[in-house]
Short mmCIF file of C-alpha atoms in Angstrom, two decimals:
data_model
loop_
_atom_site.label_atom_id
_atom_site.label_comp_id
_atom_site.label_asym_id
_atom_site.label_seq_id
_atom_site.Cartn_x
_atom_site.Cartn_y
_atom_site.Cartn_z
CA MET U 1 39.04 71.15 -97.86
CA ASP U 2 41.57 68.83 -99.48
CA LEU U 3 43.41 66.07 -97.64
CA ALA U 4 46.67 67.99 -97.32
CA GLN U 5 44.85 70.85 -95.58
CA ALA U 6 42.91 68.45 -93.37
CA GLN U 7 46.08 66.69 -92.18
CA LYS U 8 47.06 69.86 -90.30
CA LEU U 9 44.10 69.24 -87.99
CA TRP U 10 45.66 66.22 -86.27
CA GLN U 11 48.43 66.09 -83.68
CA PRO U 12 49.71 62.48 -83.70
CA GLU U 13 53.04 61.49 -82.25
CA PRO U 14 55.19 59.89 -84.98
CA GLY U 15 54.70 56.17 -85.51
CA TRP U 16 50.96 55.69 -84.92
CA LEU U 17 50.03 52.78 -87.20
CA ASN U 18 47.10 51.45 -85.21
CA THR U 19 43.87 53.08 -86.34
CA ALA U 20 42.37 49.60 -86.61
CA THR U 21 42.45 49.67 -82.80
CA TYR U 22 41.34 53.27 -82.38
CA GLY U 23 41.37 56.43 -84.45
CA LEU U 24 42.80 59.79 -83.47
CA PRO U 25 40.54 62.85 -83.21
CA PRO U 26 40.94 65.92 -85.42
CA ASP U 27 41.31 69.21 -83.60
CA PRO U 28 37.62 70.21 -84.05
CA ALA U 29 36.49 66.98 -82.38
CA TRP U 30 39.03 67.24 -79.58
CA GLU U 31 38.14 70.87 -78.90
CA ALA U 32 34.40 70.17 -78.93
CA VAL U 33 34.85 67.46 -76.31
CA GLN U 34 36.96 69.73 -74.11
CA GLU U 35 34.29 72.41 -74.26
CA VAL U 36 31.48 70.04 -73.38
CA LEU U 37 33.46 68.57 -70.49
CA ALA U 38 34.00 72.06 -69.10
CA ASP U 39 30.28 72.80 -69.45
CA TRP U 40 29.46 69.56 -67.66
CA ARG U 41 31.91 70.28 -64.87
CA GLY U 42 30.42 73.69 -64.25
CA GLY U 43 26.78 72.75 -64.82
CA ARG U 44 26.51 75.59 -67.31
CA VAL U 45 24.01 74.20 -69.80
CA SER U 46 21.16 71.76 -70.30
CA PHE U 47 21.50 68.65 -72.45
CA GLU U 48 19.62 69.92 -75.51
CA GLY U 49 22.71 71.52 -77.03
CA TRP U 50 24.69 68.32 -76.61
CA ASP U 51 21.87 66.37 -78.21
CA GLN U 52 22.09 68.39 -81.42
CA ALA U 53 25.40 66.58 -82.05
CA VAL U 54 23.50 63.28 -82.27
CA GLY U 55 21.41 64.54 -85.18
CA ARG U 56 24.49 65.98 -86.89
CA SER U 57 26.34 62.69 -86.47
CA ARG U 58 23.41 60.64 -87.74
CA ALA U 59 23.13 62.83 -90.85
CA ALA U 60 26.87 62.80 -91.51
CA PHE U 61 27.08 59.02 -91.16
CA ALA U 62 24.09 58.56 -93.47
CA GLY U 63 25.78 60.72 -96.08
CA LEU U 64 29.06 58.81 -95.85
CA VAL U 65 27.37 55.45 -96.53
CA GLY U 66 24.67 56.64 -98.95
CA VAL U 67 21.43 56.07 -97.03
CA PRO U 68 18.61 58.28 -95.70
CA ALA U 69 19.17 59.56 -92.17
CA GLU U 70 15.78 58.17 -91.11
CA ASP U 71 17.12 54.66 -91.74
CA VAL U 72 20.00 55.16 -89.29
CA THR U 73 19.88 54.28 -85.60
CA VAL U 74 22.45 55.25 -82.99
CA GLY U 75 23.91 53.28 -80.14
CA SER U 76 27.09 52.65 -78.22
CA THR U 77 28.60 49.48 -79.72
CA ALA U 78 28.26 47.49 -82.91
CA SER U 79 27.16 44.33 -81.08
CA GLN U 80 24.44 46.22 -79.19
CA LEU U 81 23.05 47.48 -82.51
CA LEU U 82 23.25 43.99 -83.99
CA ALA U 83 21.47 42.31 -81.08
CA PRO U 84 17.88 43.12 -82.12
CA VAL U 85 18.65 41.92 -85.65
CA ALA U 86 19.77 38.56 -84.29
CA ALA U 87 16.82 38.38 -81.89
CA ALA U 88 14.44 38.82 -84.84
CA LEU U 89 15.58 35.58 -86.51
CA PRO U 90 12.93 32.87 -86.55
CA PRO U 91 13.71 29.61 -84.74
CA GLY U 92 15.72 27.29 -86.94
CA ALA U 93 17.26 30.04 -89.07
CA THR U 94 20.73 29.55 -90.53
CA VAL U 95 23.40 32.26 -90.48
CA VAL U 96 26.51 31.93 -92.63
CA VAL U 97 29.61 33.81 -91.44
CA PRO U 98 33.36 33.78 -92.21
CA GLU U 99 35.27 31.34 -90.02
CA VAL U 100 37.78 33.92 -88.71
CA GLU U 101 35.38 36.68 -87.77
CA PHE U 102 35.46 39.27 -85.03
CA THR U 103 33.32 38.04 -82.17
CA SER U 104 31.14 41.16 -81.92
CA LEU U 105 29.63 40.03 -85.22
CA LEU U 106 29.63 36.36 -84.25
CA PHE U 107 28.42 36.16 -80.65
CA PRO U 108 25.01 37.87 -81.21
CA TRP U 109 24.04 34.99 -83.51
CA LEU U 110 25.54 32.30 -81.29
CA VAL U 111 23.49 33.33 -78.25
CA GLN U 112 20.37 32.57 -80.30
CA GLU U 113 21.31 28.90 -80.65
CA ASP U 114 18.98 27.90 -77.81
CA ARG U 115 16.16 28.94 -80.16
CA GLY U 116 17.48 26.63 -82.85
CA VAL U 117 19.41 29.31 -84.77
CA ARG U 118 22.32 27.65 -86.54
CA VAL U 119 25.63 29.40 -87.29
CA ARG U 120 27.66 27.95 -90.16
CA THR U 121 31.23 29.17 -90.64
CA VAL U 122 33.10 29.03 -93.94
CA PRO U 123 36.36 30.52 -95.27
CA LEU U 124 35.93 34.13 -96.35
CA ALA U 125 37.22 33.22 -99.81
CA GLY U 126 34.37 30.72 -100.15
CA LEU U 127 31.60 32.83 -98.64
CA VAL U 128 29.87 33.60 -101.94
CA GLU U 129 29.73 29.94 -102.95
CA ALA U 130 28.53 28.89 -99.47
CA ILE U 131 25.31 30.94 -99.70
CA ASP U 132 22.52 28.57 -100.70
CA ALA U 133 18.80 27.97 -100.42
CA GLY U 134 19.24 27.05 -96.75
CA THR U 135 20.81 30.41 -95.87
CA ASP U 136 18.61 32.91 -94.03
CA VAL U 137 21.31 35.47 -93.21
CA VAL U 138 24.85 36.05 -94.41
CA ALA U 139 26.85 38.17 -91.96
CA PHE U 140 30.40 39.36 -92.46
CA SER U 141 32.84 42.19 -91.81
CA LEU U 142 33.38 44.32 -94.88
CA VAL U 143 37.04 44.51 -93.85
CA GLN U 144 38.41 41.82 -91.57
CA SER U 145 39.88 43.01 -88.27
CA ALA U 146 42.60 40.37 -88.12
CA ASP U 147 44.33 40.97 -91.45
CA GLY U 148 42.52 43.69 -93.40
CA SER U 149 40.99 41.38 -96.01
CA VAL U 150 38.30 43.20 -98.00
CA ALA U 151 35.18 41.11 -98.58
CA PRO U 152 33.67 40.94 -102.09
CA TYR U 153 30.67 42.99 -101.00
CA ARG U 154 28.66 43.16 -104.23
CA GLU U 155 29.22 39.48 -105.04
CA ILE U 156 28.05 38.44 -101.56
CA VAL U 157 24.97 40.63 -101.85
CA ALA U 158 24.14 39.21 -105.27
CA ALA U 159 24.43 35.62 -104.00
CA ALA U 160 22.28 36.41 -100.96
CA ARG U 161 19.58 38.05 -103.06
CA ALA U 162 19.52 35.07 -105.40
CA HIS U 163 18.60 32.84 -102.45
CA GLY U 164 16.38 35.27 -100.51
CA ALA U 165 18.85 35.74 -97.66
CA PHE U 166 19.33 38.88 -95.58
CA VAL U 167 22.72 40.62 -95.65
CA VAL U 168 24.22 41.95 -92.42
CA VAL U 169 27.54 43.80 -92.51
CA ASP U 170 29.93 44.99 -89.83
CA ALA U 171 31.72 47.94 -91.45
CA THR U 172 33.61 49.07 -88.35
CA GLN U 173 36.99 48.43 -90.01
CA ALA U 174 35.88 49.92 -93.34
CA CYS U 175 33.70 52.97 -92.78
CA GLY U 176 35.92 56.03 -92.88
CA TRP U 177 38.39 54.88 -95.52
CA LEU U 178 36.56 52.48 -97.85
CA PRO U 179 33.69 53.97 -99.88
CA PHE U 180 30.68 51.62 -100.04
CA ASP U 181 26.93 51.72 -100.50
CA ALA U 182 25.25 50.59 -97.28
CA SER U 183 21.85 50.44 -98.98
CA LEU U 184 22.86 47.24 -100.78
CA ALA U 185 22.69 45.42 -97.44
CA ASP U 186 19.82 44.98 -94.99
CA ALA U 187 21.82 46.05 -91.95
CA VAL U 188 25.21 47.71 -91.57
CA VAL U 189 26.66 48.30 -88.09
CA VAL U 190 29.64 50.55 -87.41
CA GLY U 191 31.58 51.31 -84.26
CA ALA U 192 32.74 54.91 -84.78
CA TYR U 193 35.88 54.92 -82.63
CA LYS U 194 38.20 53.49 -85.28
CA TRP U 195 38.23 54.91 -88.82
CA LEU U 196 35.52 57.46 -88.02
CA MET U 197 37.87 58.82 -85.32
CA SER U 198 35.16 59.41 -82.74
CA PRO U 199 35.13 58.81 -78.99
CA ARG U 200 34.38 55.23 -78.05
CA GLY U 201 30.69 55.05 -77.22
CA ALA U 202 29.29 56.30 -80.53
CA SER U 203 28.02 53.72 -83.01
CA PHE U 204 25.64 53.67 -85.96
CA ALA U 205 23.53 51.18 -87.86
CA TYR U 206 21.72 51.34 -91.15
CA LEU U 207 18.53 49.28 -90.88
CA ALA U 208 16.55 48.76 -94.08
CA PRO U 209 12.78 49.31 -93.68
CA ALA U 210 11.95 45.72 -94.70
CA LEU U 211 14.25 44.39 -91.99
CA ARG U 212 12.93 46.77 -89.34
CA GLU U 213 9.42 45.39 -89.85
CA ARG U 214 10.67 42.05 -88.51
CA MET U 215 12.49 43.55 -85.53
CA ARG U 216 11.29 44.42 -82.04
CA PRO U 217 12.82 47.40 -80.18
CA ASP U 218 13.50 45.55 -76.94
CA ALA U 219 15.57 48.46 -75.61
CA ALA U 220 12.70 50.93 -76.14
CA ASN U 221 13.25 54.10 -74.14
CA TRP U 222 12.36 57.78 -74.07
CA TYR U 223 14.94 58.66 -76.72
CA ALA U 224 13.34 56.23 -79.16
CA GLY U 225 10.02 58.06 -78.83
CA LYS U 226 8.29 59.69 -81.75
CA ASP U 227 8.94 62.98 -79.97
CA PRO U 228 11.61 62.37 -77.31
CA GLN U 229 10.71 65.62 -75.55
CA ASP U 230 7.17 64.27 -75.10
CA SER U 231 8.26 60.76 -74.12
CA PHE U 232 9.57 61.28 -70.60
CA TYR U 233 6.63 59.86 -68.62
CA GLY U 234 3.62 57.60 -68.77
CA LEU U 235 1.56 55.68 -71.30
CA PRO U 236 1.03 54.98 -74.12
CA LEU U 237 3.93 53.45 -76.00
CA ARG U 238 4.83 56.05 -78.64
CA LEU U 239 7.95 55.13 -80.58
CA ALA U 240 9.38 56.73 -83.70
CA ASP U 241 8.17 55.32 -87.00
CA ASP U 242 11.66 55.10 -88.51
CA ALA U 243 14.99 53.64 -87.42
CA ARG U 244 15.06 55.96 -84.39
CA ARG U 245 12.78 53.49 -82.60
CA PHE U 246 15.93 51.40 -82.10
CA ASP U 247 17.99 54.27 -80.65
CA ILE U 248 19.30 54.01 -77.15
CA SER U 249 19.72 57.14 -75.09
CA PRO U 250 23.06 58.39 -76.39
CA ALA U 251 26.32 59.00 -74.58
CA TRP U 252 26.14 62.68 -75.53
CA PHE U 253 29.78 63.61 -75.14
CA CYS U 254 30.80 60.84 -77.56
CA TYR U 255 28.53 62.32 -80.22
CA VAL U 256 29.79 65.84 -79.53
CA GLY U 257 33.17 64.49 -80.65
CA ALA U 258 31.75 62.34 -83.44
CA ALA U 259 29.88 65.08 -85.31
CA PRO U 260 32.90 67.23 -86.30
CA ALA U 261 35.00 64.16 -87.10
CA LEU U 262 32.39 62.71 -89.47
CA GLU U 263 31.68 66.08 -91.04
CA LEU U 264 35.38 66.59 -91.71
CA LEU U 265 35.63 63.17 -93.35
CA ALA U 266 32.70 64.08 -95.58
CA GLU U 267 34.35 67.36 -96.51
CA VAL U 268 37.64 65.69 -97.46
CA GLY U 269 35.84 62.85 -99.28
CA LEU U 270 36.22 59.13 -98.77
CA ALA U 271 37.71 58.63 -102.24
CA ALA U 272 40.68 60.83 -101.34
CA VAL U 273 41.08 59.14 -97.96
CA HIS U 274 40.93 55.70 -99.58
CA GLU U 275 43.62 56.60 -102.11
CA HIS U 276 45.90 58.01 -99.39
CA ASP U 277 45.45 55.15 -96.92
CA VAL U 278 45.93 52.31 -99.41
CA ALA U 279 48.96 54.04 -100.96
CA LEU U 280 50.67 54.17 -97.56
CA ALA U 281 49.76 50.55 -96.84
CA ASN U 282 51.31 49.55 -100.17
CA ARG U 283 54.42 51.63 -99.46
CA PHE U 284 54.78 49.58 -96.28
CA LEU U 285 54.27 46.30 -98.12
CA ALA U 286 56.72 47.26 -100.87
CA GLY U 287 59.34 48.07 -98.27
CA LEU U 288 58.99 44.53 -96.96
CA GLY U 289 59.18 43.03 -100.45
CA ARG U 290 55.50 42.09 -100.43
CA PRO U 291 53.01 42.55 -103.27
CA PRO U 292 50.54 45.45 -103.05
CA GLY U 293 47.08 45.03 -101.62
CA ASP U 294 43.73 46.82 -101.57
CA SER U 295 43.37 47.54 -97.86
CA ALA U 296 44.38 50.19 -95.32
CA ILE U 297 45.11 47.33 -92.91
CA VAL U 298 47.99 44.93 -93.49
CA SER U 299 49.16 41.90 -91.54
CA VAL U 300 52.75 40.69 -91.76
CA ALA U 301 54.91 38.06 -90.13
CA VAL U 302 58.39 39.46 -89.48
CA PRO U 303 60.70 37.93 -86.86
CA ASP U 304 60.59 39.94 -83.61
CA ALA U 305 58.45 42.54 -85.34
CA GLN U 306 56.55 43.67 -82.26
CA GLN U 307 59.73 44.21 -80.26
CA LYS U 308 61.49 46.03 -83.14
CA LEU U 309 58.58 48.38 -83.69
CA ALA U 310 58.20 49.09 -79.98
CA ARG U 311 61.89 50.00 -79.64
CA ALA U 312 61.46 52.53 -82.48
CA GLY U 313 58.33 54.03 -80.94
CA VAL U 314 56.04 52.60 -83.60
CA ARG U 315 52.64 51.59 -82.26
CA ALA U 316 50.95 48.74 -84.09
CA ALA U 317 48.92 45.73 -82.99
CA VAL U 318 49.32 41.98 -82.95
CA ARG U 319 46.34 40.04 -84.24
CA ALA U 320 46.16 36.31 -85.00
CA GLY U 321 49.88 36.05 -84.20
CA ARG U 322 50.95 38.63 -86.79
CA VAL U 323 51.80 42.31 -86.67
CA ARG U 324 48.88 44.38 -87.92
CA ALA U 325 49.60 47.87 -89.19
CA SER U 326 46.89 50.32 -90.25
CA PHE U 327 47.15 53.62 -92.08
CA HIS U 328 44.75 56.56 -92.06
CA LEU U 329 44.61 60.11 -93.36
CA TYR U 330 46.84 61.48 -90.57
CA THR U 331 49.51 58.83 -91.31
CA THR U 332 52.55 60.11 -93.24
CA GLU U 333 55.24 58.55 -95.39
CA ALA U 334 57.64 59.32 -92.54
CA ASP U 335 55.56 57.11 -90.25
CA VAL U 336 55.75 54.28 -92.77
CA ASP U 337 59.50 54.68 -93.27
CA LEU U 338 60.06 54.76 -89.51
CA ALA U 339 58.35 51.36 -89.27
CA LEU U 340 60.29 49.94 -92.22
CA THR U 341 63.61 51.06 -90.76
CA ALA U 342 62.70 49.48 -87.44
CA LEU U 343 61.74 46.17 -89.03
CA ALA U 344 64.89 46.13 -91.16
CA GLY U 345 66.93 46.41 -88.00
#
């Protein structure tokens, strides 16, 4: 399916430029959720059918980011998936992060400070140079939530490897429009409700085997069992050997919606989505007399921008005191031009 065909599977009202806050579901995802809600309401089925969507989602996510499915764990939020990574740091470890970073990537390290873990913040533009022999972990968003800045992923990884540091990435604002190889990092966490267009409550993490060996599954539960169907009751501890040992029992309905959304993205192809999204972002920037960028998220300062956009029915966000607009595969040139006309007025 090409992108033009896929666009017919969304029903957005004109002027939605806010995928960086939450994505809109394609018809197959919306319809799957309606069906499962009806089944739940009537008590028609057992949970096993719903649970198949978790495996489908895990496999689809793994394919999108280029890693084996057995190295992917599922959860509900990015910070929850990051927590055991932070808890595995030895006392006295140093974590280097960008200074303007979304707190879901920042707070999990900060709560470890009572164990002597030190968090050092630096400008994103200087992150590569800031990685040194005293760095144990470098953690960053692949795409910054506030303004859409794209981190120099490969350069950061190279610097971290040169100094023996782990690499932890939050790809929530990237995965779904920006192709990247998750296997270059040690951990990649993604909240699926933005660019992966899934219900809020579905999240994924790639955890490299070498990192998992240092981690403890403090949220161990039946679903993390080697055979979940044989892990309902009693001793002994019998967890999965792969990344599933870090799974939490999933919010099934969220994954029922996630599976068709991720599978559709895979069918269209991230390269095509990337080209479409960035082209629309640059159309928006050009209309404001700004130079082009490399992101599907842009941040602009225009007098009274929020009020002008709201009057025209354009929905965007305000982050760090600036209007943030974001463009995804269901966004059209008409949406962009509607926003430009509003801002010109």
